[in-house]
Amino acid sequence: MPTLVIVGAQWGDEGKGRIVDLLSERAHMVVRCQGGANAGHTVVVGDQQFILHLVPAGVIHPHTVCVIGNGVALDIPALFSELDMLAERGVGIEGRLFVSDRAHVTLPYHRLLDSPRAPQEGGRRLVTTNRGIRPTYVDKVARLGIRVCDLLDEERLREQLRTNLREKTPGLHFLPAEELPTEEALFAECREWAARLAPYVANTVTLVNRAINAGQNVLFEGAQGTALDVDFGTYPFVTSSNTTAAGACTGSGVGPSKIDRVIGLAKAYCTRVGDERPFPSLMEDEMDERIRRQGGEFGATTGRPRRCGWFDAVLLRHTAAVNGMDSMVVSKLDVLDGLETVKICVGYRVGDRVLDEFPADLRSLDSAEPVYEELEGWSERSTGARSYLTLPAKARKYLDRLALLSGVPICIVSVGPRREDAVIIDTGLPQYQF
Ligand code: IMP
């Protein structure tokens, strides 16, 4: 049962789409397990770029079966526009896309409650992608959610919408009366969704477990990153799902004993969307600007600029532990080409102590002064490299330090945006070896 979980090891945007695309060449099935349309997974094939939000990035390979698991917050209009985009660009999904009947649906009122128009709760604004993620998961945990199976059941749907609207409407008081969602309009919209969605709906728990039991290669595609995990990230500046390897299990209905390997993805540096905190290894302005430009660090979902920081080994040790990471992919090494020196954050100075563990409390994280190890940079380009030994010698030294300081071996290094721009060292699974 060669099952592989891919998770982000930083604050998301580590290049998961590209690596999932690469590894899914060998996968029979690719499963999304959490998050929703807040994710933006970019895949470049030849001169074509695909940005996927909900459909697993493995879809680009025509042989893969794609599953949207129960843990995903399903934004149905976003899914439909993605399906339209794929159809327009010649990527057929008929017969190979399955949506969990247990997935929770993001409804228009979730998006409204998550929009910048909604008043700040207690004066505190949590920056989000405005995709309705938090309200969808709030309803899931509050047991008010509408699941895909409910959409298909007219009677139940009507009853749930009625109750939910009664509960939600006071919270939507910032809207003029004519913009408030009505039961009739919502019901009609949901029924329209149901009609188009129905052919894709399945008991994906059975589907995925059957594939695993049949010995197929199943790849679980994480979204966001571990530092955004609701339990282990920089709470409360996180997303609302478990972005860790455990989330692959709860978000798909697969037991932990069925997972063979966990691969974490880390950029050769760090990024974080917008001006969100905390971000201990944030670079100085000039370097931040340079790496953002060189790395094209702008959100795939929101277009917002990402701030850049040095590789944070304190964070990596934490994310390696909470994911049980077997190995890591280091992406975008080429973005660091040509720098005179490169830094690795090896500790956080908080007051008169140096922490080598990732702290839980925001006050420590916010005041953490990074302790850096500085290495020589490399002037050669890494992009053409196809084996570890053909990478610039100083880049290899940098990678060796990253692995040692993080305590995780490196399995793949990506050195450019195209499928072929990757150095594959050892994925740890013969079924995913190239
Ligand atoms: P939400 O997931 O829309 O609630 O946003 C919560 C936080 O997670 C915000 O800081 C977002 O910028 C961040 N976030 C959510 N999804 C992604 C992602 O795919 N990449 C990077 N940041 C993300």
GROMACS .gro file of C-alpha atoms and ligand atoms in nm:
model
  457
    1MET     CA    1   0.000   0.000   0.000
    2PRO     CA    2   0.222   0.280  -0.124
    3THR     CA    3   0.049   0.579   0.026
    4LEU     CA    4   0.217   0.913   0.045
    5VAL     CA    5   0.111   1.228   0.227
    6ILE     CA    6   0.243   1.563   0.105
    7VAL     CA    7   0.219   1.849   0.352
    8GLY     CA    8   0.339   2.207   0.360
    9ALA     CA    9   0.610   2.255   0.622
   10GLN     CA   10   0.590   2.634   0.646
   11TRP     CA   11   0.309   2.892   0.601
   12GLY     CA   12   0.177   2.747   0.276
   13ASP     CA   13   0.280   2.834  -0.079
   14GLU     CA   14   0.572   2.591  -0.067
   15GLY     CA   15   0.500   2.470  -0.420
   16LYS     CA   16   0.281   2.172  -0.337
   17GLY     CA   17   0.096   2.184  -0.670
   18ARG     CA   18   0.416   2.136  -0.862
   19ILE     CA   19   0.542   1.848  -0.647
   20VAL     CA   20   0.204   1.674  -0.641
   21ASP     CA   21   0.198   1.707  -1.020
   22LEU     CA   22   0.544   1.550  -1.038
   23LEU     CA   23   0.474   1.261  -0.801
   24SER     CA   24   0.125   1.194  -0.929
   25GLU     CA   25   0.276   1.076  -1.253
   26ARG     CA   26   0.317   0.756  -1.049
   27ALA     CA   27  -0.009   0.780  -0.853
   28HIS     CA   28  -0.337   0.608  -0.932
   29MET     CA   29  -0.531   0.836  -0.701
   30VAL     CA   30  -0.477   1.186  -0.559
   31VAL     CA   31  -0.685   1.301  -0.262
   32ARG     CA   32  -0.747   1.652  -0.121
   33CYS     CA   33  -0.833   1.628   0.248
   34GLN     CA   34  -0.872   1.974   0.400
   35GLY     CA   35  -0.891   2.345   0.329
   36GLY     CA   36  -1.101   2.477   0.047
   37ALA     CA   37  -1.085   2.742  -0.221
   38ASN     CA   38  -0.836   2.930  -0.001
   39ALA     CA   39  -0.565   2.706  -0.148
   40GLY     CA   40  -0.396   2.790  -0.476
   41HIS     CA   41  -0.189   2.510  -0.627
   42THR     CA   42   0.008   2.606  -0.935
   43VAL     CA   43   0.117   2.353  -1.195
   44VAL     CA   44   0.325   2.446  -1.500
   45VAL     CA   45   0.317   2.206  -1.795
   46GLY     CA   46   0.518   2.325  -2.095
   47ASP     CA   47   0.405   2.681  -2.155
   48GLN     CA   48   0.074   2.630  -1.976
   49GLN     CA   49   0.004   2.728  -1.618
   50PHE     CA   50  -0.285   2.582  -1.420
   51ILE     CA   51  -0.396   2.729  -1.088
   52LEU     CA   52  -0.610   2.485  -0.893
   53HIS     CA   53  -0.801   2.563  -0.576
   54LEU     CA   54  -1.011   2.256  -0.503
   55VAL     CA   55  -0.942   1.991  -0.764
   56PRO     CA   56  -0.628   1.794  -0.670
   57ALA     CA   57  -0.324   1.904  -0.867
   58GLY     CA   58  -0.281   1.543  -0.983
   59VAL     CA   59  -0.571   1.602  -1.226
   60ILE     CA   60  -0.333   1.719  -1.495
   61HIS     CA   61  -0.225   1.356  -1.549
   62PRO     CA   62  -0.510   1.195  -1.741
   63HIS     CA   63  -0.477   0.860  -1.563
   64THR     CA   64  -0.524   0.981  -1.204
   65VAL     CA   65  -0.846   0.943  -1.011
   66CYS     CA   66  -0.906   1.263  -0.814
   67VAL     CA   67  -1.088   1.274  -0.485
   68ILE     CA   68  -1.214   1.571  -0.284
   69GLY     CA   69  -1.237   1.425   0.065
   70ASN     CA   70  -1.476   1.484   0.352
   71GLY     CA   71  -1.238   1.728   0.525
   72VAL     CA   72  -1.256   1.983   0.244
   73ALA     CA   73  -1.468   2.298   0.276
   74LEU     CA   74  -1.642   2.272  -0.058
   75ASP     CA   75  -1.708   2.597  -0.242
   76ILE     CA   76  -1.927   2.463  -0.519
   77PRO     CA   77  -1.927   2.765  -0.756
   78ALA     CA   78  -1.548   2.774  -0.723
   79LEU     CA   79  -1.535   2.402  -0.805
   80PHE     CA   80  -1.758   2.449  -1.111
   81SER     CA   81  -1.548   2.733  -1.248
   82GLU     CA   82  -1.241   2.516  -1.203
   83LEU     CA   83  -1.409   2.231  -1.389
   84ASP     CA   84  -1.503   2.472  -1.668
   85MET     CA   85  -1.146   2.601  -1.685
   86LEU     CA   86  -1.010   2.245  -1.704
   87ALA     CA   87  -1.262   2.148  -1.975
   88GLU     CA   88  -1.175   2.459  -2.179
   89ARG     CA   89  -0.810   2.367  -2.161
   90GLY     CA   90  -0.866   2.008  -2.264
   91VAL     CA   91  -0.828   1.837  -1.925
   92GLY     CA   92  -1.115   1.589  -1.906
   93ILE     CA   93  -1.234   1.484  -1.561
   94GLU     CA   94  -1.540   1.277  -1.645
   95GLY     CA   95  -1.540   0.949  -1.457
   96ARG     CA   96  -1.231   1.033  -1.254
   97LEU     CA   97  -1.338   1.305  -1.013
   98PHE     CA   98  -1.520   1.210  -0.694
   99VAL     CA   99  -1.651   1.441  -0.423
  100SER     CA  100  -1.717   1.314  -0.073
  101ASP     CA  101  -2.080   1.299   0.031
  102ARG     CA  102  -1.957   1.404   0.376
  103ALA     CA  103  -1.775   1.724   0.271
  104HIS     CA  104  -1.914   2.044   0.423
  105VAL     CA  105  -2.043   2.302   0.179
  106THR     CA  106  -1.938   2.667   0.187
  107LEU     CA  107  -2.261   2.862   0.149
  108PRO     CA  108  -2.304   3.222   0.037
  109TYR     CA  109  -2.361   3.328   0.399
  110HIS     CA  110  -2.023   3.180   0.495
  111ARG     CA  111  -1.855   3.397   0.234
  112LEU     CA  112  -2.047   3.703   0.354
  113LEU     CA  113  -1.947   3.639   0.714
  114ASP     CA  114  -1.584   3.609   0.604
  115SER     CA  115  -1.587   3.918   0.383
  116PRO     CA  116  -1.408   4.242   0.471
  117ARG     CA  117  -1.757   4.396   0.501
  118ALA     CA  118  -1.834   4.187   0.809
  119PRO     CA  119  -1.765   4.371   1.135
  120GLN     CA  120  -1.454   4.272   1.325
  121GLU     CA  121  -1.522   4.039   1.611
  122GLY     CA  122  -1.436   4.209   1.939
  123GLY     CA  123  -1.241   4.469   1.743
  124ARG     CA  124  -0.996   4.207   1.618
  125ARG     CA  125  -0.960   4.143   1.248
  126LEU     CA  126  -0.827   3.803   1.152
  127VAL     CA  127  -0.689   3.830   0.803
  128THR     CA  128  -0.828   3.557   0.579
  129THR     CA  129  -0.858   3.479   0.211
  130ASN     CA  130  -1.227   3.582   0.237
  131ARG     CA  131  -1.331   3.247   0.092
  132GLY     CA  132  -1.567   3.159   0.378
  133ILE     CA  133  -1.334   2.899   0.524
  134ARG     CA  134  -1.363   2.991   0.891
  135PRO     CA  135  -1.746   3.015   0.897
  136THR     CA  136  -1.773   2.683   0.711
  137TYR     CA  137  -1.557   2.503   0.967
  138VAL     CA  138  -1.726   2.689   1.255
  139ASP     CA  139  -2.058   2.544   1.138
  140LYS     CA  140  -1.905   2.201   1.095
  141VAL     CA  141  -1.783   2.194   1.454
  142ALA     CA  142  -2.102   2.359   1.582
  143ARG     CA  143  -2.291   2.081   1.399
  144LEU     CA  144  -2.484   2.325   1.185
  145GLY     CA  145  -2.307   2.246   0.861
  146ILE     CA  146  -2.470   2.144   0.538
  147ARG     CA  147  -2.291   1.852   0.382
  148VAL     CA  148  -2.290   1.735   0.023
  149CYS     CA  149  -2.528   1.450   0.111
  150ASP     CA  150  -2.772   1.707   0.253
  151LEU     CA  151  -2.770   1.901  -0.073
  152LEU     CA  152  -2.900   1.594  -0.247
  153ASP     CA  153  -3.188   1.554  -0.001
  154GLU     CA  154  -3.445   1.822  -0.080
  155GLU     CA  155  -3.645   1.790   0.236
  156ARG     CA  156  -3.349   1.792   0.470
  157LEU     CA  157  -3.187   2.076   0.279
  158ARG     CA  158  -3.492   2.299   0.314
  159GLU     CA  159  -3.518   2.228   0.683
  160GLN     CA  160  -3.148   2.297   0.742
  161LEU     CA  161  -3.147   2.617   0.540
  162ARG     CA  162  -3.446   2.745   0.734
  163THR     CA  163  -3.283   2.678   1.072
  164ASN     CA  164  -2.942   2.806   0.963
  165LEU     CA  165  -3.077   3.128   0.816
  166ARG     CA  166  -3.259   3.197   1.140
  167GLU     CA  167  -2.928   3.153   1.321
  168LYS     CA  168  -2.711   3.342   1.067
  169THR     CA  169  -2.927   3.641   0.979
  170PRO     CA  170  -2.856   3.845   1.297
  171GLY     CA  171  -2.482   3.815   1.221
  172LEU     CA  172  -2.544   3.958   0.873
  173HIS     CA  173  -2.690   4.285   1.007
  174PHE     CA  174  -2.420   4.482   0.824
  175LEU     CA  175  -2.594   4.402   0.495
  176PRO     CA  176  -2.882   4.610   0.354
  177ALA     CA  177  -3.208   4.414   0.373
  178GLU     CA  178  -3.218   4.348  -0.001
  179GLU     CA  179  -2.881   4.172   0.013
  180LEU     CA  180  -2.975   3.932   0.292
  181PRO     CA  181  -2.990   3.573   0.168
  182THR     CA  182  -3.342   3.434   0.155
  183GLU     CA  183  -3.445   3.076   0.206
  184GLU     CA  184  -3.605   3.051  -0.137
  185ALA     CA  185  -3.308   3.192  -0.326
  186LEU     CA  186  -3.063   2.978  -0.130
  187PHE     CA  187  -3.270   2.668  -0.175
  188ALA     CA  188  -3.293   2.724  -0.552
  189GLU     CA  189  -2.917   2.783  -0.574
  190CYS     CA  190  -2.836   2.471  -0.372
  191ARG     CA  191  -3.065   2.259  -0.587
  192GLU     CA  192  -2.893   2.388  -0.898
  193TRP     CA  193  -2.558   2.298  -0.748
  194ALA     CA  194  -2.686   1.956  -0.650
  195ALA     CA  195  -2.799   1.879  -1.004
  196ARG     CA  196  -2.455   1.945  -1.151
  197LEU     CA  197  -2.262   1.798  -0.860
  198ALA     CA  198  -2.459   1.472  -0.824
  199PRO     CA  199  -2.263   1.267  -1.081
  200TYR     CA  200  -1.940   1.330  -0.889
  201VAL     CA  201  -2.072   1.253  -0.541
  202ALA     CA  202  -1.951   0.930  -0.385
  203ASN     CA  203  -1.874   0.754  -0.063
  204THR     CA  204  -1.508   0.845  -0.097
  205VAL     CA  205  -1.416   0.662   0.225
  206THR     CA  206  -1.489   0.334   0.049
  207LEU     CA  207  -1.327   0.452  -0.272
  208VAL     CA  208  -0.997   0.553  -0.112
  209ASN     CA  209  -0.973   0.253   0.121
  210ARG     CA  210  -1.051   0.019  -0.165
  211ALA     CA  211  -0.773   0.173  -0.373
  212ILE     CA  212  -0.528   0.135  -0.084
  213ASN     CA  213  -0.631  -0.224  -0.018
  214ALA     CA  214  -0.585  -0.301  -0.386
  215GLY     CA  215  -0.224  -0.182  -0.359
  216GLN     CA  216  -0.270   0.132  -0.568
  217ASN     CA  217  -0.043   0.434  -0.529
  218VAL     CA  218  -0.246   0.690  -0.339
  219LEU     CA  219  -0.120   1.040  -0.281
  220PHE     CA  220  -0.274   1.274  -0.025
  221GLU     CA  221  -0.232   1.636  -0.125
  222GLY     CA  222  -0.214   1.873   0.171
  223ALA     CA  223  -0.318   2.235   0.140
  224GLN     CA  224  -0.178   2.541   0.322
  225GLY     CA  225   0.112   2.462   0.556
  226THR     CA  226   0.183   2.330   0.904
  227ALA     CA  227   0.244   2.677   1.047
  228LEU     CA  228  -0.119   2.750   0.950
  229ASP     CA  229  -0.254   2.436   1.121
  230VAL     CA  230  -0.530   2.520   1.367
  231ASP     CA  231  -0.360   2.315   1.642
  232PHE     CA  232   0.011   2.346   1.569
  233GLY     CA  233   0.043   2.670   1.376
  234THR     CA  234   0.086   3.029   1.486
  235TYR     CA  235  -0.259   3.041   1.646
  236PRO     CA  236  -0.480   3.243   1.602
  237PHE     CA  237  -0.308   3.352   1.278
  238VAL     CA  238  -0.376   3.018   1.114
  239THR     CA  239  -0.644   2.863   0.896
  240SER     CA  240  -0.932   2.659   1.037
  241SER     CA  241  -0.831   2.306   0.940
  242ASN     CA  242  -0.564   2.052   1.028
  243THR     CA  243  -0.308   2.101   0.757
  244THR     CA  244  -0.083   1.832   0.903
  245ALA     CA  245  -0.045   1.467   0.802
  246ALA     CA  246  -0.309   1.369   1.057
  247GLY     CA  247  -0.552   1.589   0.862
  248ALA     CA  248  -0.497   1.362   0.563
  249CYS     CA  249  -0.646   1.078   0.770
  250THR     CA  250  -0.942   1.261   0.922
  251GLY     CA  251  -1.008   1.443   0.597
  252SER     CA  252  -1.030   1.130   0.387
  253GLY     CA  253  -1.141   0.850   0.620
  254VAL     CA  254  -0.816   0.657   0.609
  255GLY     CA  255  -0.653   0.520   0.924
  256PRO     CA  256  -0.297   0.624   1.021
  257SER     CA  257  -0.177   0.264   0.984
  258LYS     CA  258  -0.242   0.298   0.611
  259ILE     CA  259   0.003   0.583   0.558
  260ASP     CA  260   0.348   0.475   0.436
  261ARG     CA  261   0.535   0.801   0.401
  262VAL     CA  262   0.501   1.165   0.490
  263ILE     CA  263   0.687   1.418   0.281
  264GLY     CA  264   0.704   1.780   0.394
  265LEU     CA  265   0.753   2.063   0.153
  266ALA     CA  266   0.966   2.361   0.241
  267LYS     CA  267   1.092   2.646   0.031
  268ALA     CA  268   1.464   2.713   0.046
  269TYR     CA  269   1.349   3.029   0.227
  270CYS     CA  270   1.020   3.119   0.399
  271THR     CA  271   0.722   3.325   0.293
  272ARG     CA  272   0.407   3.446   0.456
  273VAL     CA  273   0.113   3.613   0.282
  274GLY     CA  274   0.048   3.984   0.341
  275ASP     CA  275   0.169   4.151   0.656
  276GLU     CA  276   0.052   3.873   0.881
  277ARG     CA  277   0.241   3.786   1.193
  278PRO     CA  278   0.426   3.623   1.348
  279PHE     CA  279   0.720   3.573   1.114
  280PRO     CA  280   1.044   3.538   1.313
  281SER     CA  281   1.291   3.502   1.024
  282LEU     CA  282   1.157   3.793   0.816
  283MET     CA  283   1.427   3.940   0.589
  284GLU     CA  284   1.541   4.300   0.583
  285ASP     CA  285   1.338   4.515   0.342
  286GLU     CA  286   1.582   4.511   0.052
  287MET     CA  287   1.636   4.134   0.056
  288ASP     CA  288   1.264   4.076   0.110
  289GLU     CA  289   1.191   4.278  -0.204
  290ARG     CA  290   1.459   4.101  -0.405
  291ILE     CA  291   1.342   3.749  -0.315
  292ARG     CA  292   0.976   3.841  -0.371
  293ARG     CA  293   1.060   3.962  -0.720
  294GLN     CA  294   1.290   3.672  -0.802
  295GLY     CA  295   1.054   3.410  -0.658
  296GLY     CA  296   0.734   3.566  -0.796
  297GLU     CA  297   0.597   3.564  -0.443
  298PHE     CA  298   0.241   3.677  -0.497
  299GLY     CA  299  -0.061   3.474  -0.381
  300ALA     CA  300  -0.209   3.231  -0.637
  301THR     CA  301  -0.554   3.278  -0.481
  302THR     CA  302  -0.556   3.643  -0.377
  303GLY     CA  303  -0.264   3.797  -0.568
  304ARG     CA  304  -0.142   3.948  -0.240
  305PRO     CA  305   0.236   3.996  -0.208
  306ARG     CA  306   0.410   3.752   0.023
  307ARG     CA  307   0.679   3.864   0.260
  308CYS     CA  308   1.000   3.668   0.254
  309GLY     CA  309   1.223   3.536   0.529
  310TRP     CA  310   1.521   3.309   0.571
  311PHE     CA  311   1.479   2.933   0.611
  312ASP     CA  312   1.360   2.871   0.965
  313ALA     CA  313   1.504   2.548   1.108
  314VAL     CA  314   1.326   2.604   1.442
  315LEU     CA  315   0.993   2.594   1.260
  316LEU     CA  316   1.106   2.298   1.049
  317ARG     CA  317   1.196   2.088   1.352
  318HIS     CA  318   0.849   2.154   1.488
  319THR     CA  319   0.670   2.077   1.160
  320ALA     CA  320   0.882   1.764   1.110
  321ALA     CA  321   0.772   1.638   1.452
  322VAL     CA  322   0.400   1.711   1.426
  323ASN     CA  323   0.380   1.553   1.081
  324GLY     CA  324   0.611   1.260   1.143
  325MET     CA  325   0.794   1.381   0.835
  326ASP     CA  326   1.008   1.111   0.672
  327SER     CA  327   1.177   1.345   0.431
  328MET     CA  328   1.140   1.690   0.280
  329VAL     CA  329   1.128   1.854  -0.056
  330VAL     CA  330   1.320   2.180  -0.073
  331SER     CA  331   1.162   2.398  -0.338
  332LYS     CA  332   1.271   2.711  -0.522
  333LEU     CA  333   1.640   2.671  -0.446
  334ASP     CA  334   1.712   2.860  -0.768
  335VAL     CA  335   1.558   3.177  -0.620
  336LEU     CA  336   1.862   3.201  -0.391
  337ASP     CA  337   2.109   3.170  -0.681
  338GLY     CA  338   2.349   3.464  -0.696
  339LEU     CA  339   2.327   3.574  -0.332
  340GLU     CA  340   2.653   3.652  -0.161
  341THR     CA  341   2.548   3.490   0.164
  342VAL     CA  342   2.249   3.287   0.278
  343LYS     CA  343   2.116   3.258   0.632
  344ILE     CA  344   1.941   2.986   0.828
  345CYS     CA  345   1.745   3.068   1.144
  346VAL     CA  346   1.865   2.823   1.409
  347GLY     CA  347   1.713   2.968   1.726
  348TYR     CA  348   1.484   3.239   1.862
  349ARG     CA  349   1.617   3.487   2.115
  350VAL     CA  350   1.330   3.571   2.350
  351GLY     CA  351   1.434   3.799   2.636
  352ASP     CA  352   1.755   3.651   2.774
  353ARG     CA  353   1.688   3.298   2.649
  354VAL     CA  354   1.752   3.133   2.314
  355LEU     CA  355   1.474   2.892   2.223
  356ASP     CA  356   1.540   2.600   1.993
  357GLU     CA  357   1.178   2.483   2.007
  358PHE     CA  358   0.885   2.648   1.835
  359PRO     CA  359   0.685   2.823   2.109
  360ALA     CA  360   0.306   2.812   2.137
  361ASP     CA  361   0.251   3.164   2.265
  362LEU     CA  362   0.218   3.456   2.037
  363ARG     CA  363   0.409   3.691   2.265
  364SER     CA  364   0.727   3.480   2.238
  365LEU     CA  365   0.683   3.437   1.864
  366ASP     CA  366   0.620   3.806   1.810
  367SER     CA  367   0.922   3.915   2.010
  368ALA     CA  368   1.154   3.638   1.885
  369GLU     CA  369   1.481   3.770   1.748
  370PRO     CA  370   1.620   3.523   1.497
  371VAL     CA  371   1.960   3.367   1.565
  372TYR     CA  372   2.121   3.302   1.228
  373GLU     CA  373   2.385   3.076   1.090
  374GLU     CA  374   2.533   3.243   0.783
  375LEU     CA  375   2.676   3.051   0.489
  376GLU     CA  376   2.844   3.150   0.165
  377GLY     CA  377   2.608   3.182  -0.130
  378TRP     CA  378   2.670   3.044  -0.481
  379SER     CA  379   2.708   3.240  -0.801
  380GLU     CA  380   2.626   2.955  -1.043
  381ARG     CA  381   2.273   2.881  -1.160
  382SER     CA  382   2.110   2.577  -1.007
  383THR     CA  383   1.825   2.553  -1.257
  384GLY     CA  384   1.990   2.314  -1.502
  385ALA     CA  385   2.088   2.061  -1.235
  386ARG     CA  386   1.925   1.719  -1.262
  387SER     CA  387   2.125   1.535  -0.997
  388TYR     CA  388   2.247   1.627  -0.653
  389LEU     CA  389   2.609   1.627  -0.761
  390THR     CA  390   2.547   1.874  -1.043
  391LEU     CA  391   2.405   2.135  -0.805
  392PRO     CA  392   2.651   2.415  -0.721
  393ALA     CA  393   2.882   2.292  -0.442
  394LYS     CA  394   2.788   2.574  -0.206
  395ALA     CA  395   2.419   2.513  -0.270
  396ARG     CA  396   2.475   2.151  -0.167
  397LYS     CA  397   2.646   2.268   0.148
  398TYR     CA  398   2.345   2.488   0.221
  399LEU     CA  399   2.106   2.197   0.162
  400ASP     CA  400   2.312   1.967   0.383
  401ARG     CA  401   2.288   2.223   0.665
  402LEU     CA  402   1.910   2.257   0.615
  403ALA     CA  403   1.869   1.882   0.647
  404LEU     CA  404   2.097   1.855   0.949
  405LEU     CA  405   1.945   2.150   1.134
  406SER     CA  406   1.589   2.039   1.058
  407GLY     CA  407   1.660   1.674   1.133
  408VAL     CA  408   1.494   1.562   0.808
  409PRO     CA  409   1.664   1.419   0.498
  410ILE     CA  410   1.597   1.589   0.166
  411CYS     CA  411   1.426   1.376  -0.100
  412ILE     CA  412   1.371   1.626  -0.383
  413VAL     CA  413   1.507   1.970  -0.464
  414SER     CA  414   1.317   2.188  -0.706
  415VAL     CA  415   1.524   2.429  -0.911
  416GLY     CA  416   1.266   2.591  -1.138
  417PRO     CA  417   0.897   2.603  -1.219
  418ARG     CA  418   0.884   2.343  -1.496
  419ARG     CA  419   0.809   1.976  -1.442
  420GLU     CA  420   1.164   1.878  -1.534
  421ASP     CA  421   1.334   2.131  -1.304
  422ALA     CA  422   1.373   1.889  -1.017
  423VAL     CA  423   1.653   1.692  -0.859
  424ILE     CA  424   1.511   1.370  -0.723
  425ILE     CA  425   1.727   1.215  -0.457
  426ASP     CA  426   1.514   0.947  -0.294
  427THR     CA  427   1.141   0.956  -0.230
  428GLY     CA  428   1.172   0.658   0.002
  429LEU     CA  429   0.910   0.460  -0.190
  430PRO     CA  430   1.010   0.257  -0.494
  431GLN     CA  431   0.663   0.317  -0.638
  432TYR     CA  432   0.737   0.690  -0.653
  433GLN     CA  433   1.099   0.661  -0.764
  434PHE     CA  434   1.196   0.810  -1.100
  435IMP     P1  435  -0.840   3.141   0.570
  435IMP     O1  436  -0.787   3.006   0.546
  435IMP     O2  437  -0.901   3.204   0.447
  435IMP     O3  438  -0.931   3.149   0.689
  435IMP     O4  439  -0.716   3.236   0.607
  435IMP     C1  440  -0.647   3.225   0.728
  435IMP     C2  441  -0.500   3.250   0.710
  435IMP     O5  442  -0.443   3.146   0.632
  435IMP     C3  443  -0.468   3.379   0.637
  435IMP     O6  444  -0.349   3.425   0.695
  435IMP     C4  445  -0.442   3.333   0.495
  435IMP     O7  446  -0.357   3.422   0.425
  435IMP     C5  447  -0.375   3.201   0.520
  435IMP     N1  448  -0.391   3.107   0.408
  435IMP     C6  449  -0.499   3.032   0.381
  435IMP     N2  450  -0.477   2.955   0.274
  435IMP     C7  451  -0.351   2.978   0.235
  435IMP     C8  452  -0.268   2.923   0.132
  435IMP     O8  453  -0.308   2.836   0.053
  435IMP     N3  454  -0.141   2.975   0.124
  435IMP     C9  455  -0.095   3.068   0.211
  435IMP     N4  456  -0.168   3.120   0.308
  435IMP    C10  457  -0.295   3.076   0.322
   0.00000   0.00000   0.00000
